[in-house]
Short mmCIF file of C-alpha atoms in Angstrom, two decimals:
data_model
loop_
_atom_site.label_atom_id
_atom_site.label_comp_id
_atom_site.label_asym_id
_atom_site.label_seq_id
_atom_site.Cartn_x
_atom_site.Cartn_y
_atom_site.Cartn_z
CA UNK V 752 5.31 3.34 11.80
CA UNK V 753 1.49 2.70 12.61
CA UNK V 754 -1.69 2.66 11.22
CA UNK V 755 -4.11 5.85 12.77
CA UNK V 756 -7.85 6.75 13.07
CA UNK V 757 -9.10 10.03 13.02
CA UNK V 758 -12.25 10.12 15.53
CA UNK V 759 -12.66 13.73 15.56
CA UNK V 760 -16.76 14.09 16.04
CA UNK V 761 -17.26 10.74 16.71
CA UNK V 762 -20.08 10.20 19.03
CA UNK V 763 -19.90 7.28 21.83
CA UNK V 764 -22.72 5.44 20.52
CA UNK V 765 -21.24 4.93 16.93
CA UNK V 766 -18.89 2.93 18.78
CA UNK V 767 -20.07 -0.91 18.82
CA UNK V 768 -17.75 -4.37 19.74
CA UNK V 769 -19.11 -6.81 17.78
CA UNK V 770 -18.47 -10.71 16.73
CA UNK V 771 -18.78 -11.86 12.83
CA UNK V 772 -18.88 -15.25 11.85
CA UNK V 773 -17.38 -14.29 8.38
CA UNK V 774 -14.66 -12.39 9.77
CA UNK V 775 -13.82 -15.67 11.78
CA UNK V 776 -14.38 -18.04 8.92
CA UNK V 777 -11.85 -15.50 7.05
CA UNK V 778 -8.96 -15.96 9.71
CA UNK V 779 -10.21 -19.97 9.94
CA UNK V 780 -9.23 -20.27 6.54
CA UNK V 781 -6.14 -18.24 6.97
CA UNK V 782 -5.26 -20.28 9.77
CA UNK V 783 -6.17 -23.58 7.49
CA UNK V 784 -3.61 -22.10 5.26
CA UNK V 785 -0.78 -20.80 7.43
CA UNK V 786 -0.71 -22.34 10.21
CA UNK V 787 2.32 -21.42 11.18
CA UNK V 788 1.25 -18.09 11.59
CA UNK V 789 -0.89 -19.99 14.67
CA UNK V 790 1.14 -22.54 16.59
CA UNK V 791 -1.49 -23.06 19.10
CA UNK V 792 -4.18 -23.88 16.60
CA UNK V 793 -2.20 -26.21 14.93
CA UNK V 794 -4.08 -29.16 16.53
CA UNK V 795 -7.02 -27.63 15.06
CA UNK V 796 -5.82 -26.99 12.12
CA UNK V 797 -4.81 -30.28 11.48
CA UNK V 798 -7.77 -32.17 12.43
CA UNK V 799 -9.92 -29.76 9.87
CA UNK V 800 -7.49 -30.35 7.26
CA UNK V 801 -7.62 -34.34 7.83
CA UNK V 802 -11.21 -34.97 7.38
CA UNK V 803 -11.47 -31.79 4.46
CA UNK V 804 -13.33 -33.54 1.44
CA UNK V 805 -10.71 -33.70 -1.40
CA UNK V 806 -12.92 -31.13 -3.59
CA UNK V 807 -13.33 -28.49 -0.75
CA UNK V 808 -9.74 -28.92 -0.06
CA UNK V 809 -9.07 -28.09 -3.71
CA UNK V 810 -11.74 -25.04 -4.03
CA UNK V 811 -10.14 -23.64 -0.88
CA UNK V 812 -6.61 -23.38 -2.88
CA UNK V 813 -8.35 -21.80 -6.03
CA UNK V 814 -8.67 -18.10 -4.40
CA UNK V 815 -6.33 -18.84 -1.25
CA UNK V 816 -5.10 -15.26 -1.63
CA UNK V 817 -7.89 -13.85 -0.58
CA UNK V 818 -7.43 -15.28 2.99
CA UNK V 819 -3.23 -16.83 3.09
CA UNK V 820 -1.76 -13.61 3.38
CA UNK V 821 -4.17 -12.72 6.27
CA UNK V 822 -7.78 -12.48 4.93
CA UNK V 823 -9.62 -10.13 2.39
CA UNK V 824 -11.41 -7.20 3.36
CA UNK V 825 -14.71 -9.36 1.70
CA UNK V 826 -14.85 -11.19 5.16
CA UNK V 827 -16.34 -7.52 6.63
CA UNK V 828 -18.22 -6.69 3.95
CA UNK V 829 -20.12 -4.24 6.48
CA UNK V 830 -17.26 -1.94 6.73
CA UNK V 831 -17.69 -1.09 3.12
CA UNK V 832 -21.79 -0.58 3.43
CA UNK V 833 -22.77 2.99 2.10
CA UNK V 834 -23.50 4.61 5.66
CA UNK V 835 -20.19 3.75 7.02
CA UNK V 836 -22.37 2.29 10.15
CA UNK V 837 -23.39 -0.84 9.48
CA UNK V 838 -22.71 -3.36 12.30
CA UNK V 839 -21.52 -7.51 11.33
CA UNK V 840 -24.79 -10.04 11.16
CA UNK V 841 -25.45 -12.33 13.90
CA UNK V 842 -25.33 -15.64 11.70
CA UNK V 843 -23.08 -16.65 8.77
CA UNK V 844 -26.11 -16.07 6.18
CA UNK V 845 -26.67 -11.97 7.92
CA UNK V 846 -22.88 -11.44 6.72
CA UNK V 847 -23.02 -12.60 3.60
CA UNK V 848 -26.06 -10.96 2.72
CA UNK V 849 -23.93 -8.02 3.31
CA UNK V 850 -21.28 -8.91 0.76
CA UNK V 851 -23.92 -8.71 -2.06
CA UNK V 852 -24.33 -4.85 -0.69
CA UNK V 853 -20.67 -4.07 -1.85
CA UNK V 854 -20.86 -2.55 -5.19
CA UNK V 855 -18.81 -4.34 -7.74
CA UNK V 856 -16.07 -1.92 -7.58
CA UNK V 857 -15.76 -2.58 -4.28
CA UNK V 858 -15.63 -6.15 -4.55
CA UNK V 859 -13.08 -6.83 -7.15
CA UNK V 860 -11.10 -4.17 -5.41
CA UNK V 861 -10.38 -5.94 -2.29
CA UNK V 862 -10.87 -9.54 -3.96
CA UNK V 863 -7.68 -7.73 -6.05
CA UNK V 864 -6.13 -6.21 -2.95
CA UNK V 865 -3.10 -8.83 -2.67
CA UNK V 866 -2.26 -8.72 -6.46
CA UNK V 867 -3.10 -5.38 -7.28
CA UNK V 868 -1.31 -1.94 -6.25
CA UNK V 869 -4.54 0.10 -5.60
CA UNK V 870 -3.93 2.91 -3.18
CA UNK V 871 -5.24 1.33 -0.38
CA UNK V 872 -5.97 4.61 2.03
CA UNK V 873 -6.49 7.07 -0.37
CA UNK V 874 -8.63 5.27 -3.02
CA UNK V 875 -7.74 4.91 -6.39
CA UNK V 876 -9.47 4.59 -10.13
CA UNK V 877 -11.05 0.63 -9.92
CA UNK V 878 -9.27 -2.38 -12.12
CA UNK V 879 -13.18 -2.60 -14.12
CA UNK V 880 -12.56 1.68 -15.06
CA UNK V 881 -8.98 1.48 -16.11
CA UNK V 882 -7.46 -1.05 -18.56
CA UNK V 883 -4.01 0.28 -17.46
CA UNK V 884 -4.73 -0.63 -13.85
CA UNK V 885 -6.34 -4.38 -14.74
CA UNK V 886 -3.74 -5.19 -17.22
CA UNK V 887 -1.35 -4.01 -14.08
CA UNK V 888 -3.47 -6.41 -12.36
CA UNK V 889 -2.92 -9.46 -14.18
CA UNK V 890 0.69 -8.78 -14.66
CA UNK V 891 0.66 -9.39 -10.61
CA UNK V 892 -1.52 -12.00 -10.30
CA UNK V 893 0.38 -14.12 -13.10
CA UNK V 894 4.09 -13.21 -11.14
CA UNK V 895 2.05 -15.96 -8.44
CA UNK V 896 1.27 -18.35 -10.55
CA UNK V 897 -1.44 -19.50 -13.49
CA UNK V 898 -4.35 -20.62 -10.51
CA UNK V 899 -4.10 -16.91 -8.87
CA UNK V 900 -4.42 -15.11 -12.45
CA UNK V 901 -7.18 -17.63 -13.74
CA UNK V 902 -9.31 -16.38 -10.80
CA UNK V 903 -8.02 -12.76 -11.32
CA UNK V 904 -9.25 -13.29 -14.91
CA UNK V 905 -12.85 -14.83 -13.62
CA UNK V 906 -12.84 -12.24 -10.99
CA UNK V 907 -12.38 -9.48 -13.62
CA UNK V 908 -14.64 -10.73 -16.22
CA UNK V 909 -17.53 -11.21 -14.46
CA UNK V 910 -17.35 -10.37 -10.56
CA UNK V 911 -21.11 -11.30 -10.19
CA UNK V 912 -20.37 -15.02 -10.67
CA UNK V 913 -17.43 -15.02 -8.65
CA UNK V 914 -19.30 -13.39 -5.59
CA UNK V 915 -21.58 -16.50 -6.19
CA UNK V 916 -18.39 -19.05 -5.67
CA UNK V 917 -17.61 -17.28 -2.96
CA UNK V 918 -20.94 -17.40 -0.80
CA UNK V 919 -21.38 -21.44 -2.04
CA UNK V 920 -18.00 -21.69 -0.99
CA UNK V 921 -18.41 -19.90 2.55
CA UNK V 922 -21.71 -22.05 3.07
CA UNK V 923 -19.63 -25.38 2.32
CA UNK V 924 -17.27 -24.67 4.53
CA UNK V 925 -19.92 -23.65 7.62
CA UNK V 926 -21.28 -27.16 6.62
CA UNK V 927 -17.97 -28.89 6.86
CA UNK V 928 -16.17 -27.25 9.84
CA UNK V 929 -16.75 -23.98 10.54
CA UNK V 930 -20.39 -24.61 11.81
CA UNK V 931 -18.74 -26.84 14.38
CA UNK V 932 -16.06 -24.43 15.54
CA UNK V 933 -18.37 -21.42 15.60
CA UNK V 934 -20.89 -23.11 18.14
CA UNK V 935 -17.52 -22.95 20.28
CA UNK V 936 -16.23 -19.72 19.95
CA UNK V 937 -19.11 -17.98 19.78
CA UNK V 938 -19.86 -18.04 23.09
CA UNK V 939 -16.00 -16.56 24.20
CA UNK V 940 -16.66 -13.31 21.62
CA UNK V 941 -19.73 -12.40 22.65
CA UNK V 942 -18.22 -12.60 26.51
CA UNK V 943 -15.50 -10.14 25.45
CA UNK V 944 -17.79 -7.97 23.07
CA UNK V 945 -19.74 -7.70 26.81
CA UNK V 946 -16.63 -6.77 28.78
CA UNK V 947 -15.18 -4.65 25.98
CA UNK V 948 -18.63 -2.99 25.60
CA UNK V 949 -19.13 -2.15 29.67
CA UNK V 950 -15.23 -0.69 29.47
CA UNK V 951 -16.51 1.78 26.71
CA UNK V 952 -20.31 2.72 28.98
CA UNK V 953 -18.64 2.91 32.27
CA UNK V 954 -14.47 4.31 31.72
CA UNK V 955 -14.71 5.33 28.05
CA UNK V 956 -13.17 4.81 24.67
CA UNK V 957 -9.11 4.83 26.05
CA UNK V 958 -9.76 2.24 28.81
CA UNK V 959 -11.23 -0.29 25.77
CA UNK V 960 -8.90 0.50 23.36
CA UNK V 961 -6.28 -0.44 25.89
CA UNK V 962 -7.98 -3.83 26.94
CA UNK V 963 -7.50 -4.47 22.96
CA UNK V 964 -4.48 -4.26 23.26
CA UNK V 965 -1.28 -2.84 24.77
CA UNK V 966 -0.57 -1.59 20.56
CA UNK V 967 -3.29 0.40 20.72
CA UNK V 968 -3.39 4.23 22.05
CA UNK V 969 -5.55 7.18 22.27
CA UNK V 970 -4.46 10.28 22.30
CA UNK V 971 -7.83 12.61 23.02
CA UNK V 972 -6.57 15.70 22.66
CA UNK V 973 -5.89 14.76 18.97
CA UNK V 974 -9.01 12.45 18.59
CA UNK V 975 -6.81 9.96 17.10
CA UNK V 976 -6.58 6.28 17.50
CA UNK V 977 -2.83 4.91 16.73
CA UNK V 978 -2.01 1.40 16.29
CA UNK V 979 1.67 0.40 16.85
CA UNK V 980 2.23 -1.59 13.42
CA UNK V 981 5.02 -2.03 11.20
CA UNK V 982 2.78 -0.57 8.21
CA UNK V 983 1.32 2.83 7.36
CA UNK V 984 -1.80 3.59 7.08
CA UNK V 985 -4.38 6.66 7.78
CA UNK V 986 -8.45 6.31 8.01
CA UNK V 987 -11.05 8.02 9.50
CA UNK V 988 -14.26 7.62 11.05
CA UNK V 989 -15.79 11.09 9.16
CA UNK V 990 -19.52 10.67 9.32
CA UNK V 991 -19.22 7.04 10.36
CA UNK V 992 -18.72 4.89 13.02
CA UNK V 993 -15.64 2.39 14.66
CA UNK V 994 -16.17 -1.06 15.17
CA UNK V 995 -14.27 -3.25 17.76
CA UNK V 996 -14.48 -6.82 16.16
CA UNK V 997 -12.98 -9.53 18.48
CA UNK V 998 -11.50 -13.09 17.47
CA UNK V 999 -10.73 -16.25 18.77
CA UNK V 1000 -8.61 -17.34 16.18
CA UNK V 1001 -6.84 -14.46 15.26
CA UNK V 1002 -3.15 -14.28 17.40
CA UNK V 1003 -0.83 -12.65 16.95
CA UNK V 1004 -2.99 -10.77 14.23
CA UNK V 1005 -4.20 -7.50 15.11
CA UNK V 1006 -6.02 -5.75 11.91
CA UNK V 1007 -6.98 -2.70 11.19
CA UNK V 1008 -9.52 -1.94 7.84
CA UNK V 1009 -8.56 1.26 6.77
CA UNK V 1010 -9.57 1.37 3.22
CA UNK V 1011 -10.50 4.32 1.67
CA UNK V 1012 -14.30 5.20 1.91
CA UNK V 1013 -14.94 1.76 4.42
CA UNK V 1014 -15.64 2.41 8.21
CA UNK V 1015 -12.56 1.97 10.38
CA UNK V 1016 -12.41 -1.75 12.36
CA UNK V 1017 -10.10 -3.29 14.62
CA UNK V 1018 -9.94 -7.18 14.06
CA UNK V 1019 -8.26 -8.12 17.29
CA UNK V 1020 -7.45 -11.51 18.79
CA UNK V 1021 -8.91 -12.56 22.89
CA UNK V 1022 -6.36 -14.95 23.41
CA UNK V 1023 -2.46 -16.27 22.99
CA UNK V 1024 -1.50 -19.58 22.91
CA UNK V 1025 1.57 -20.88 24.90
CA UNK V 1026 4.87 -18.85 23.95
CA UNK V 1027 7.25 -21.11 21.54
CA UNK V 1028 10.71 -22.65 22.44
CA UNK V 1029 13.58 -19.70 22.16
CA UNK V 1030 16.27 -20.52 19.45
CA UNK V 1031 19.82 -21.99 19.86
CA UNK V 1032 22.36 -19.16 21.09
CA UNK V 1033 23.98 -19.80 17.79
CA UNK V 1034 21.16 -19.07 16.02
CA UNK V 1035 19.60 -16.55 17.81
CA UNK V 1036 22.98 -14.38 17.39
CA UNK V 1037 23.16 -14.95 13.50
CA UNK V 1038 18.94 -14.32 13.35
CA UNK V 1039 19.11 -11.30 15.07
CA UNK V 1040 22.22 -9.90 14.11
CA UNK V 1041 19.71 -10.22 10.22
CA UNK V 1042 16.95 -8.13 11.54
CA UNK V 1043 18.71 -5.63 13.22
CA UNK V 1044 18.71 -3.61 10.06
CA UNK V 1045 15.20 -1.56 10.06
CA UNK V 1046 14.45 -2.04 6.33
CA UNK V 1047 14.77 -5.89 6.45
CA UNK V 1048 12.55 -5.87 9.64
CA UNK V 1049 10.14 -4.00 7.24
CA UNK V 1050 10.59 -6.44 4.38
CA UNK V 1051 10.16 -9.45 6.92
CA UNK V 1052 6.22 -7.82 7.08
CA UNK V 1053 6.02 -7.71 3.42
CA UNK V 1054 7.26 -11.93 3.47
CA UNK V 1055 5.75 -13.08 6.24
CA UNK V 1056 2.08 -12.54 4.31
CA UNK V 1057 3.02 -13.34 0.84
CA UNK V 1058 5.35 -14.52 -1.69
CA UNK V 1059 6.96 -11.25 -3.42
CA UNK V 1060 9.99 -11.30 -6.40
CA UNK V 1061 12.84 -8.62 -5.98
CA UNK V 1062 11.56 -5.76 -8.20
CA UNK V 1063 7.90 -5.62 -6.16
CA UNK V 1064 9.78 -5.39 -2.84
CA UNK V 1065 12.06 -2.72 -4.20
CA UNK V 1066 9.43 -0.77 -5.28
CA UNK V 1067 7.00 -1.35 -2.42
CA UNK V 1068 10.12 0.77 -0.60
CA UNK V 1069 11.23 3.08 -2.90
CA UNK V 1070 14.70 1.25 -3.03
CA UNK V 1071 16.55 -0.44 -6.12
CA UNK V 1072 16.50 -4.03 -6.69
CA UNK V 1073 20.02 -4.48 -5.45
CA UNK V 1074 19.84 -2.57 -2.60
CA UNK V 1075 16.90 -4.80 -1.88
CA UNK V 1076 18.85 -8.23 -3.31
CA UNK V 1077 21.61 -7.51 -0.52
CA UNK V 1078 18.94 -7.33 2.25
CA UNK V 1079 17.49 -10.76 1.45
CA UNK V 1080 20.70 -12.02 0.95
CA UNK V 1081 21.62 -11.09 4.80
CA UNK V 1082 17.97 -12.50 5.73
CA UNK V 1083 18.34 -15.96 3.63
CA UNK V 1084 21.93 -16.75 5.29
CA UNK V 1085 20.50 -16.26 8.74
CA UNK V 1086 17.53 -19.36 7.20
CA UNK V 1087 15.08 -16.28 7.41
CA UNK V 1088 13.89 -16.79 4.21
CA UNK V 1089 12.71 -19.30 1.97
CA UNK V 1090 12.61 -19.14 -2.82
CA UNK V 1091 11.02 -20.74 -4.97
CA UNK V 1092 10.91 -20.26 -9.03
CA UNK V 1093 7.56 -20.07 -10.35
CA UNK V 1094 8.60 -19.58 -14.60
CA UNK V 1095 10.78 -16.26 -14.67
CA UNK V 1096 9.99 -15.01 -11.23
CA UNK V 1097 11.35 -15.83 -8.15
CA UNK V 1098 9.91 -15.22 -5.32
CA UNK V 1099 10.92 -14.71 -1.67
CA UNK V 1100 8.57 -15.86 1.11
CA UNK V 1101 9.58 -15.34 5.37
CA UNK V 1102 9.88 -18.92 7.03
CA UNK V 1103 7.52 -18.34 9.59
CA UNK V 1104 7.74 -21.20 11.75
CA UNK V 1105 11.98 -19.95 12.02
CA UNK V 1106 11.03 -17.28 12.68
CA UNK V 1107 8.42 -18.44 15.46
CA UNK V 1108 11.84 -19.40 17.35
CA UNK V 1109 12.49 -16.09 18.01
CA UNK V 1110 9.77 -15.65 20.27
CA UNK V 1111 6.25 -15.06 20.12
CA UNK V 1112 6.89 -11.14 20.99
CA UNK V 1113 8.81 -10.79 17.30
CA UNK V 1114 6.15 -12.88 15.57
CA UNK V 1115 3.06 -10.68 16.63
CA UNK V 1116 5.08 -7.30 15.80
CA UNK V 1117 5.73 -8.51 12.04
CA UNK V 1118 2.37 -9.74 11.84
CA UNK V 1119 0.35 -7.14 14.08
#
């Protein structure tokens, strides 16, 4: 399974490695909000969370799944720029000027890409165009609970207002943390746009794609960039361009944007934190005796990003509830798993930090 870029005609100098200080306040937040998805920014995490005012810390849980399950394709609004070749701004304010250049189809589509079942890599008629497809919509977003599908509802009703709460909300949090932590990391990303950049103008496109990472491949005889994930997913680069979009925040994440119609970016972390503390033997043998299966290793994906009941898993792989119920019953014994109720769904969620025991080398392959 992988995700993989067509390049064919792709000249060198569409090619650009570039920071963006929305993409990092997206995977800040995320981070804020899972942070067991990062054990070394856990400090951090808690430090920002300590001295949150109680209001921002309750605005950042009204549209948290726009950034929990990793982060919306709204933090790179430039990917979705008509012209496929516009590059990220170099402050906070440049970016989000950008996000008022998305059409409003494309905004409520990725705002509604975690709740709603758009083809993601193909493209697919827009929630606003189709009542069938928003009332599909709603029936997702209300599964996770009345705060997601009052914002769905907002979102849906009037998408001009909400991309207002969302740039007040992305300048309150620049004033109350993120301001700080940029003025850090800055400095690292542009270091490693610099290096990645030189790779690409003195050995070429294979020798930066492999400084990325080790996940990520070339094959030039196919003009085809493939990205070892455990998803699918097919883009191109067409008329466009690629853009190489380092962060410091990011591990074990490595994104791709492959929406339909958006230029192709890889979101890729420049640095690891220390590896975690291995399991007991007794564990370990019971854990990974659970994920040996391939189909629960693919449903561990699906968990470790969000909260999903029985019936969307089942058809998210073509199987039958059952067939799915007996995987997660294998995967809760092991203490893989964690439910909740929320009215008459229940929903299954991956307990990350378990599953951080493991090793950091199964962590970043579920979450690549």
């Amino acid at each position: 399974m992988s995700v993989r870029i067509d390049i064919a005609g792709l000249r060198p100098e569409r090619i650009a490695v570039v920071p963006s200080p929305l993409a990092e306040l997206g995977m800040a937040l995320h981070a804020l909000s899972e942070p067991g998805h990062h054990p070394g920014l856990q400090g951090w995490a808690t430090g920002v969370t300590a001295r949150l005012d109680p209001h921002l810390a309750d605005r950042m849980c009204e549209a948290d799944f726009l950034w929990r399950t990793t982060f919306s394709d709204l933090f790179m609004p430039f990917a979705g720029v008509p012209g496929r070749g516009t590059l990220p701004g170099a402050t906070l304010a440049e970016d989000l000027d950008l996000l008022d250049k998305l059409t409003d189809e494309q905004f409520v589509d990725a705002a509604l890409e975690f709740t709603c079942a758009l083809p993601y890599s193909t493209g697919g008629i827009s929630a606003l165009a189709d009542a069938g497809v928003r009332r599909r919509a709603l029936e997702l977003a209300a599964a996770r609970g009345p705060q997601q599908l009052r914002f769905s509802e907002r979102l849906l009703a009037d998408p001009p207002r909400i991309r207002g709460w969302l740039r007040q909300f992305a300048r309150d949090c620049d004033e109350a943390f993120f301001a700080e932590a940029w003025s850090r990391l800055r400095h690292q990303l542009a270091a490693d746009a610099r290096h990645k950049t030189d790779l690409l103008r003195r050995k070429g496109l294979a020798e930066a794609l492999a400084a990325v990472s080790p996940a990520v491949s070339l094959d030039e005889d196919a003009a085809r960039i493939t990205v070892d994930k455990l998803g699918e997913g097919r883009s191109a680069t067409a008329d466009g361009g690629l853009l190489l979009v380092p962060t410091s925040l990011g591990w074990p994440h490595l994104m791709v944007l492959h929406r339909h119609g958006w230029q192709p970016v890889l979101h890729y972390p420049v640095g690891s934190p220390e590896p975690v503390s291995p399991p007991s033997v007794e564990q370990l043998t019971l854990r990974m005796s659970a994920l040996s299966h391939p189909v629960r290793m693919r449903i561990c994906r699906h968990l470790a990003r969000s909260a999903y009941t029985t019936s969307e898993l089942a058809q998210a792989h073509g199987m039958t509830p059952p067939e799915i119920s007996r995987h997660l019953g294998v995967l809760k014994k092991a203490g893989l798993i964690t439910t909740r109720r929320r009215g008459r769904y229940v929903l299954h969620q991956l307990d990350v930090t378990v599953v951080a025991r493991l090793g950091g080398d199964f962590l970043e392959g579920i979450l690549r």
